[in-house]
Coordinates of C-alpha atoms (C1' of nucleotides) in Angstrom, one line a residue:
Chain A
M259 CA 2.4 4.4 -9.3
A260 CA -0.5 2.2 -10.0
T261 CA -0.8 -1.1 -8.5
T262 CA -0.9 -2.5 -11.9
S263 CA 1.6 -1.6 -14.5
K264 CA 0.4 0.4 -17.3
P265 CA -0.1 -1.3 -20.6
V266 CA 2.3 0.3 -22.8
S267 CA 3.5 -0.1 -26.3
A268 CA 3.7 1.8 -29.5
E269 CA 5.1 0.9 -32.8
I270 CA 5.4 4.1 -34.6
E271 CA 7.8 3.1 -37.2
A272 CA 7.0 1.9 -40.6
L273 CA 3.9 4.0 -40.8
S274 CA 5.2 6.0 -43.7
A275 CA 3.6 3.7 -46.1
V276 CA 0.3 4.2 -44.5
L277 CA 0.5 7.8 -43.7
G278 CA 1.0 8.9 -47.3
T279 CA 3.7 11.3 -46.5
D280 CA 6.7 9.9 -44.8
A281 CA 6.3 9.4 -41.1
S282 CA 9.9 10.2 -40.6
K283 CA 9.1 13.8 -41.1
L284 CA 6.7 13.6 -38.3
L285 CA 8.8 11.5 -36.1
D286 CA 12.4 10.8 -36.6
P287 CA 13.1 7.1 -36.7
T288 CA 15.8 7.5 -34.1
V289 CA 13.2 9.1 -31.8
A290 CA 10.7 6.5 -32.6
K291 CA 13.0 3.7 -31.7
A292 CA 13.9 5.4 -28.4
W293 CA 10.3 6.0 -27.7
I294 CA 9.4 2.3 -28.1
A295 CA 12.3 1.2 -26.1
F296 CA 11.3 3.7 -23.4
L297 CA 7.7 2.3 -23.3
T298 CA 8.8 -1.2 -23.3
A299 CA 11.4 -0.8 -20.6
Y300 CA 8.9 1.0 -18.4
G301 CA 6.2 -1.5 -19.0
R302 CA 8.3 -4.5 -18.2
V303 CA 10.0 -3.2 -15.2
T304 CA 7.0 -1.7 -13.5
R305 CA 4.9 -4.8 -14.2
A306 CA 7.5 -7.0 -12.6
L307 CA 8.1 -4.7 -9.6
S308 CA 4.5 -4.2 -9.0
S309 CA 3.6 -7.8 -8.7
E310 CA 6.7 -8.6 -6.7
L311 CA 6.0 -5.9 -4.2
M312 CA 2.3 -6.9 -3.9
D313 CA 3.3 -10.5 -3.4
T314 CA 6.0 -9.9 -0.8
S315 CA 4.3 -7.0 1.1
G316 CA 0.7 -6.8 0.1
M317 CA 1.4 -3.2 -0.9
S318 CA 0.9 -1.6 -4.3
L319 CA 3.6 0.4 -5.9
A320 CA 1.4 3.4 -5.4
D321 CA 1.2 2.7 -1.8
F322 CA 4.9 2.3 -1.5
D323 CA 5.5 5.6 -3.3
V324 CA 3.1 7.5 -1.1
M325 CA 4.6 6.0 2.0
A326 CA 8.1 6.7 0.7
Q327 CA 7.2 10.3 0.3
L328 CA 6.0 10.5 3.9
V329 CA 9.0 8.7 5.2
R330 CA 11.3 11.3 3.8
S331 CA 9.2 14.2 5.0
E332 CA 9.5 16.3 8.1
D333 CA 7.6 14.6 10.9
Y334 CA 6.5 11.9 8.5
R335 CA 3.7 14.1 7.2
L336 CA 2.7 16.0 4.2
R337 CA -0.3 18.0 3.1
M338 CA -2.6 16.1 0.8
S339 CA -1.9 18.2 -2.2
E340 CA 1.8 18.2 -1.7
L341 CA 1.7 14.5 -1.4
A342 CA -0.4 14.2 -4.6
D343 CA 2.2 16.3 -6.5
A344 CA 5.1 14.4 -5.1
A345 CA 3.6 11.0 -5.9
L346 CA 2.4 12.2 -9.3
I347 CA -1.2 11.2 -8.8
S348 CA -4.3 13.2 -9.0
K349 CA -5.8 14.8 -5.9
S350 CA -8.8 12.5 -6.1
G351 CA -6.6 9.5 -6.5
L352 CA -4.7 10.5 -3.4
T353 CA -7.8 10.9 -1.4
R354 CA -8.8 7.4 -2.0
R355 CA -5.3 6.0 -1.6
I356 CA -5.0 7.6 1.8
D357 CA -8.4 6.2 2.6
R358 CA -7.1 2.7 2.0
L359 CA -3.8 3.3 3.8
A360 CA -5.7 4.7 6.7
I361 CA -7.8 1.5 6.8
N362 CA -4.6 -0.4 7.1
G363 CA -3.6 1.9 10.0
W364 CA -0.6 2.9 8.0
V365 CA -1.5 6.6 7.7
T366 CA -3.7 9.0 9.5
R367 CA -5.5 12.0 8.1
R368 CA -6.0 15.0 10.3
R369 CA -7.4 18.4 9.6
C370 CA -4.9 21.2 10.1
T371 CA -5.7 23.4 13.0
E372 CA -4.3 26.6 11.5
D373 CA -5.8 26.2 8.1
G374 CA -9.0 24.3 8.1
R375 CA -8.8 23.5 4.5
V376 CA -5.6 21.6 4.8
H377 CA -5.3 18.0 5.8
W378 CA -2.2 16.3 6.9
A379 CA -1.4 12.8 5.9
T380 CA 0.9 11.3 8.5
L381 CA 2.7 8.0 8.5
T382 CA 1.9 6.0 11.6
P383 CA 4.5 3.9 13.5
L384 CA 2.7 0.9 12.1
G385 CA 3.0 2.3 8.6
L386 CA 6.6 3.0 9.1
R387 CA 7.2 -0.6 10.2
A388 CA 5.3 -1.8 7.2
F389 CA 7.4 0.4 5.0
K390 CA 10.6 -0.8 6.6
G391 CA 9.4 -4.3 6.0
A392 CA 8.7 -3.8 2.4
A393 CA 11.6 -1.5 1.4
P394 CA 14.5 -3.9 1.4
A395 CA 13.0 -6.4 -1.0
H396 CA 11.6 -3.7 -3.2
L397 CA 14.8 -1.7 -3.4
A398 CA 16.7 -4.9 -4.1
A399 CA 14.2 -5.6 -6.9
V400 CA 14.7 -2.2 -8.4
A401 CA 18.5 -2.7 -8.2
E402 CA 18.1 -6.0 -10.0
R403 CA 15.6 -5.1 -12.6
F404 CA 16.6 -1.6 -13.4
G405 CA 20.0 -1.0 -11.9
S406 CA 21.9 -4.0 -12.9
A407 CA 21.5 -3.4 -16.7
L408 CA 24.0 -0.5 -16.8
T409 CA 27.2 0.6 -15.3
A410 CA 27.4 3.4 -12.9
S411 CA 28.5 6.0 -15.5
E412 CA 25.9 4.8 -17.9
M413 CA 23.4 5.1 -15.2
E414 CA 24.4 8.7 -14.5
R415 CA 24.2 9.5 -18.2
L416 CA 20.8 8.0 -18.3
T417 CA 19.7 10.1 -15.4
R418 CA 20.8 13.3 -17.1
D419 CA 19.0 12.4 -20.3
L420 CA 15.8 11.4 -18.5
L421 CA 15.9 14.6 -16.5
K422 CA 16.1 16.6 -19.7
I423 CA 13.0 14.9 -20.9
A424 CA 11.2 15.4 -17.7
A425 CA 12.2 19.0 -17.6
K426 CA 10.7 19.5 -21.1
N427 CA 7.4 18.3 -19.7
A428 CA 7.2 20.1 -16.4
E429 CA 3.7 21.3 -15.7
P430 CA 1.5 22.4 -13.0
T431 CA -0.6 20.4 -10.6
N432 CA -3.4 18.2 -11.8
S433 CA -7.0 18.0 -10.7
Chain B
M247 CA -0.9 2.3 -23.0
A248 CA -3.7 3.3 -20.8
T249 CA -5.9 6.2 -21.6
T250 CA -4.7 7.7 -18.5
S251 CA -1.1 7.9 -17.7
K252 CA 0.0 5.9 -14.8
P253 CA 0.6 7.7 -11.5
V254 CA 4.2 7.3 -11.0
S255 CA 6.8 8.4 -8.6
A256 CA 9.2 7.1 -6.1
E257 CA 11.6 8.6 -3.8
I258 CA 13.9 5.9 -2.7
E259 CA 16.7 8.1 -1.6
A260 CA 17.4 9.2 1.9
L261 CA 15.8 6.1 3.4
S262 CA 19.0 5.0 5.1
A263 CA 18.1 6.9 8.3
V264 CA 14.8 5.1 8.4
L265 CA 15.9 1.7 7.3
G266 CA 18.5 1.2 10.0
T267 CA 21.0 -0.2 7.7
D268 CA 22.1 2.0 4.9
A269 CA 19.8 2.0 2.0
S270 CA 22.6 2.5 -0.3
K271 CA 23.5 -1.1 0.2
L272 CA 20.1 -2.1 -1.1
L273 CA 19.9 0.5 -3.8
D274 CA 22.8 2.4 -5.0
P275 CA 22.1 6.2 -4.9
T276 CA 23.0 6.4 -8.6
V277 CA 20.4 3.9 -9.5
A278 CA 17.9 5.5 -7.2
K279 CA 18.3 8.8 -8.9
A280 CA 18.0 7.2 -12.3
W281 CA 14.9 5.3 -11.3
I282 CA 13.2 8.4 -10.0
A283 CA 14.1 10.3 -13.2
F284 CA 12.8 7.4 -15.2
L285 CA 9.4 7.3 -13.4
T286 CA 9.1 11.1 -13.6
A287 CA 9.9 11.3 -17.2
Y288 CA 7.5 8.6 -18.1
G289 CA 4.7 9.9 -16.0
R290 CA 4.9 13.4 -17.4
V291 CA 5.3 12.5 -21.0
T292 CA 2.6 9.9 -21.1
R293 CA 0.2 12.0 -19.1
A294 CA 0.6 14.9 -21.6
L295 CA 0.5 12.7 -24.7
S296 CA -2.5 10.9 -23.5
S297 CA -4.6 13.9 -22.9
E298 CA -3.5 15.5 -26.1
L299 CA -4.3 12.5 -28.2
M300 CA -7.7 12.2 -26.5
D301 CA -8.5 15.8 -27.1
T302 CA -7.5 15.9 -30.8
S303 CA -8.7 12.5 -31.8
G304 CA -11.0 11.1 -29.2
M305 CA -8.7 8.1 -29.0
S306 CA -6.8 6.8 -26.0
L307 CA -3.1 6.0 -26.1
A308 CA -4.0 2.4 -25.8
D309 CA -6.3 2.6 -28.8
F310 CA -3.6 4.2 -30.8
D311 CA -1.1 1.6 -29.9
V312 CA -3.4 -1.2 -30.8
M313 CA -4.3 0.3 -34.1
A314 CA -0.7 1.1 -34.8
Q315 CA 0.1 -2.6 -34.3
L316 CA -2.6 -3.5 -36.8
V317 CA -1.5 -0.9 -39.3
R318 CA 1.9 -2.4 -39.5
S319 CA 0.7 -5.9 -39.7
E320 CA 0.1 -8.1 -42.7
D321 CA -3.4 -7.4 -44.0
Y322 CA -4.0 -5.1 -41.1
R323 CA -4.9 -7.9 -38.9
L324 CA -3.5 -9.9 -36.0
R325 CA -4.7 -12.6 -33.7
M326 CA -6.0 -11.5 -30.4
S327 CA -3.2 -12.9 -28.3
E328 CA -0.5 -11.6 -30.7
L329 CA -2.0 -8.2 -30.5
A330 CA -2.2 -8.4 -26.7
D331 CA 1.5 -9.2 -26.5
A332 CA 2.5 -6.6 -29.0
A333 CA 0.5 -3.9 -27.2
L334 CA 1.7 -5.1 -23.8
I335 CA -1.7 -5.4 -22.3
S336 CA -3.5 -8.4 -20.8
K337 CA -5.6 -10.6 -22.9
S338 CA -8.7 -9.5 -21.0
G339 CA -7.8 -5.9 -21.5
L340 CA -7.4 -6.5 -25.2
T341 CA -10.8 -8.2 -25.4
R342 CA -12.5 -5.1 -24.1
R343 CA -10.4 -2.7 -26.0
I344 CA -11.3 -4.5 -29.2
D345 CA -14.9 -4.4 -28.1
R346 CA -14.8 -0.6 -27.9
L347 CA -12.8 -0.2 -31.1
A348 CA -15.4 -2.4 -32.8
I349 CA -18.2 -0.2 -31.6
N350 CA -16.5 2.7 -33.3
G351 CA -16.3 0.6 -36.4
W352 CA -12.5 0.8 -36.4
V353 CA -11.8 -2.8 -36.0
T354 CA -13.7 -6.1 -36.7
R355 CA -13.3 -9.3 -34.8
R356 CA -13.8 -12.5 -36.8
R357 CA -13.3 -16.1 -35.9
C358 CA -10.7 -17.9 -37.8
T359 CA -12.1 -20.5 -40.1
E360 CA -9.1 -22.8 -39.9
D361 CA -8.7 -22.7 -36.1
G362 CA -11.9 -22.0 -34.3
R363 CA -10.1 -20.8 -31.2
V364 CA -8.4 -18.0 -33.0
H365 CA -10.0 -14.6 -33.6
W366 CA -8.6 -12.1 -35.9
A367 CA -8.8 -8.4 -35.1
T368 CA -8.7 -6.5 -38.3
L369 CA -8.4 -2.8 -38.9
T370 CA -11.3 -1.5 -41.0
P371 CA -10.9 1.2 -43.7
L372 CA -12.7 3.5 -41.3
G373 CA -10.2 2.6 -38.6
L374 CA -7.3 3.2 -40.9
R375 CA -8.7 6.6 -41.7
A376 CA -9.1 7.4 -38.0
F377 CA -5.6 6.3 -37.4
K378 CA -4.3 8.4 -40.3
G379 CA -6.1 11.3 -38.9
A380 CA -4.7 10.9 -35.4
A381 CA -1.2 9.9 -36.2
P382 CA 0.4 13.1 -37.4
A383 CA -0.5 15.2 -34.3
H384 CA 0.4 12.3 -32.0
L385 CA 3.7 11.7 -33.7
A386 CA 4.5 15.3 -33.6
A387 CA 3.7 15.4 -30.0
V388 CA 6.0 12.5 -29.3
A389 CA 8.7 14.3 -31.2
E390 CA 8.2 17.5 -29.2
R391 CA 7.8 16.0 -25.7
F392 CA 10.2 13.1 -26.0
G393 CA 12.3 13.6 -29.0
S394 CA 13.3 17.3 -28.7
A395 CA 15.1 17.0 -25.4
L396 CA 18.1 15.1 -26.8
T397 CA 20.4 15.2 -29.8
A398 CA 20.3 12.3 -32.2
S399 CA 23.3 10.6 -30.8
E400 CA 22.1 11.0 -27.3
M401 CA 18.9 9.5 -28.4
E402 CA 20.6 6.5 -29.8
R403 CA 22.6 6.0 -26.7
L404 CA 19.4 6.3 -24.7
T405 CA 17.8 3.7 -26.9
R406 CA 20.6 1.3 -26.3
D407 CA 20.5 1.8 -22.6
L408 CA 16.7 1.3 -22.4
L409 CA 16.9 -1.8 -24.5
K410 CA 19.4 -3.3 -22.1
I411 CA 17.0 -2.6 -19.3
A412 CA 14.1 -4.1 -21.3
A413 CA 16.1 -7.1 -22.1
K414 CA 16.9 -7.7 -18.5
N415 CA 13.2 -7.9 -17.9
A416 CA 12.0 -10.0 -20.8
E417 CA 9.2 -12.3 -19.9
P418 CA 6.4 -14.5 -21.2
T419 CA 2.9 -13.6 -22.0
N420 CA 0.5 -12.5 -19.3
S421 CA -2.9 -13.7 -18.5
Chain C
dC39 C1' -15.1 -42.1 -31.0
dT40 C1' -14.0 -40.2 -27.1
dC41 C1' -11.3 -38.8 -23.4
dG42 C1' -7.7 -35.7 -21.6
dG43 C1' -4.7 -32.0 -22.0
dG44 C1' -3.5 -27.7 -24.0
dT45 C1' -4.5 -23.3 -26.3
dA46 C1' -7.4 -18.9 -27.5
dG47 C1' -10.6 -15.8 -25.9
dT48 C1' -14.2 -14.0 -22.9
dT49 C1' -16.4 -12.9 -18.6
dG50 C1' -17.1 -12.1 -13.4
dC51 C1' -15.1 -9.4 -10.2
dA52 C1' -12.7 -6.2 -7.3
dG53 C1' -9.9 -2.5 -7.4
dA54 C1' -7.9 1.8 -9.3
dT55 C1' -8.0 6.2 -12.1
dG56 C1' -9.0 11.0 -13.5
dC57 C1' -12.1 14.7 -14.5
dA58 C1' -15.5 17.7 -13.3
dA59 C1' -18.6 19.2 -10.0
dC60 C1' -19.1 20.1 -5.4
dC61 C1' -18.3 21.4 -0.3
dA62 C1' -15.6 23.8 3.2
dT63 C1' -12.6 27.1 4.6
dA64 C1' -9.6 31.2 4.2
dC65 C1' -8.7 35.6 2.6
dC66 C1' -9.5 40.2 0.6
dC67 C1' -11.8 44.4 0.1
dC68 C1' -15.5 47.5 0.4
Chain D
dG25 C1' -19.3 42.5 9.1
dG26 C1' -20.9 40.7 4.3
dG27 C1' -19.8 39.4 -0.5
dG28 C1' -16.8 37.6 -3.9
dT29 C1' -13.0 34.9 -5.0
dA30 C1' -9.2 31.5 -4.5
dT31 C1' -7.5 27.2 -2.4
dG32 C1' -7.7 22.4 -0.3
dG33 C1' -10.1 18.2 -0.5
dT34 C1' -13.8 15.0 -1.4
dT35 C1' -17.4 12.8 -4.1
dG36 C1' -20.1 11.2 -8.4
dC37 C1' -19.3 9.0 -12.4
dA38 C1' -17.6 6.7 -16.3
dT39 C1' -13.9 4.0 -17.6
dC40 C1' -10.0 1.3 -17.3
dT41 C1' -7.2 -2.7 -15.4
dG42 C1' -5.7 -7.5 -14.4
dC43 C1' -6.4 -12.0 -12.4
dA44 C1' -8.8 -16.1 -12.1
dA45 C1' -12.4 -18.9 -13.5
dC46 C1' -14.8 -20.4 -17.4
dT47 C1' -16.1 -21.6 -22.3
dA48 C1' -14.9 -23.1 -26.9
dC49 C1' -12.1 -25.4 -29.7
dC50 C1' -8.1 -28.4 -31.4
dC51 C1' -5.5 -32.5 -31.3
dG52 C1' -3.3 -36.8 -30.1
dA53 C1' -3.7 -41.4 -27.5
dG54 C1' -6.1 -45.3 -27.0

DNA sequence: CTCGGGTAGTTGCAGATGCAACCATACCCC
DNA sequence: GGGGTATGGTTGCATCTGCAACTACCCGAG
């Protein structure tokens, strides 16, 4: 997650007139509407969460995500590339993010003794405390901004649908 | 939309152990799963679409979105701030985006004669052609990556759910 | 007229991103 | 052992982002 929400939007409807052939053949209007709703919902929610988290904890959403991954990992540590995959950011992006987290004293980076290529990113006690401090407000914000719009069963349905979409787009690691 | 997809992820589950009090009170597990699915789906889809669009048309997703807004507007033009709102990017972001689109000859920026503060961003014939060239492949990609995962009725349901979430987070213009 | 407040856009700035090229290490095979 | 190749990370680079400060302009009050 970026510290800043991604600018997002797309109006794909009503292009038929422009595109000569009807756009509905290229993109079903039903899908177009869903796509726009998807982008809009994402943009609004992440924008709000991002600034709230930054204000209350001085931590970017990306920071939070990375730390959350470490929190739930064995011994609070993960290899750089595992972490990059888990946090859905590029390897280079993670390198720099860990740099910054390390400056804060929230994470350490140590070379693995068994495989010199590997580096472990480890959450420090200080980092854990920072995370604990930030999590309640952030989770509450997610609950409010994202969770409160739907009932539990709707939410489960939504999850299934989103997972189908995610599965359609599974792919290997990035650079 | 950014040219690059936003790094996105968040594992909010299984934090109870760490957070002393049970995290499920802060964020229902059902919501947490949905949230993660949401971020994952978004990240994967936009990442793929972004690079495909760039490869096939040399245009970023943000460019496409901005041009799409102009295409569907009266006289292919919009005031800067209207456009920024519609494309969900900041005013400063739009200023620079229009700079670049103008360099390509895809858009012009002209001061409004009636109100000197206002500037109109107008899609040029060249820009329209570029958009027409890019749209089919992009729309097809959206259909494939996003649209093909669900049935039409599921898609409509998804739209309703997403709009509820978006509505919960409606807010004014950004800087 | 002109002063003050409000609106539309732009610019300075600091930070973040990914890709591709580049090291460093590990591993495999002759 | 000595190459050749694959893997894990980091760095150079160009680009993008938003916020806050700033300029340009409009408009109403006096």
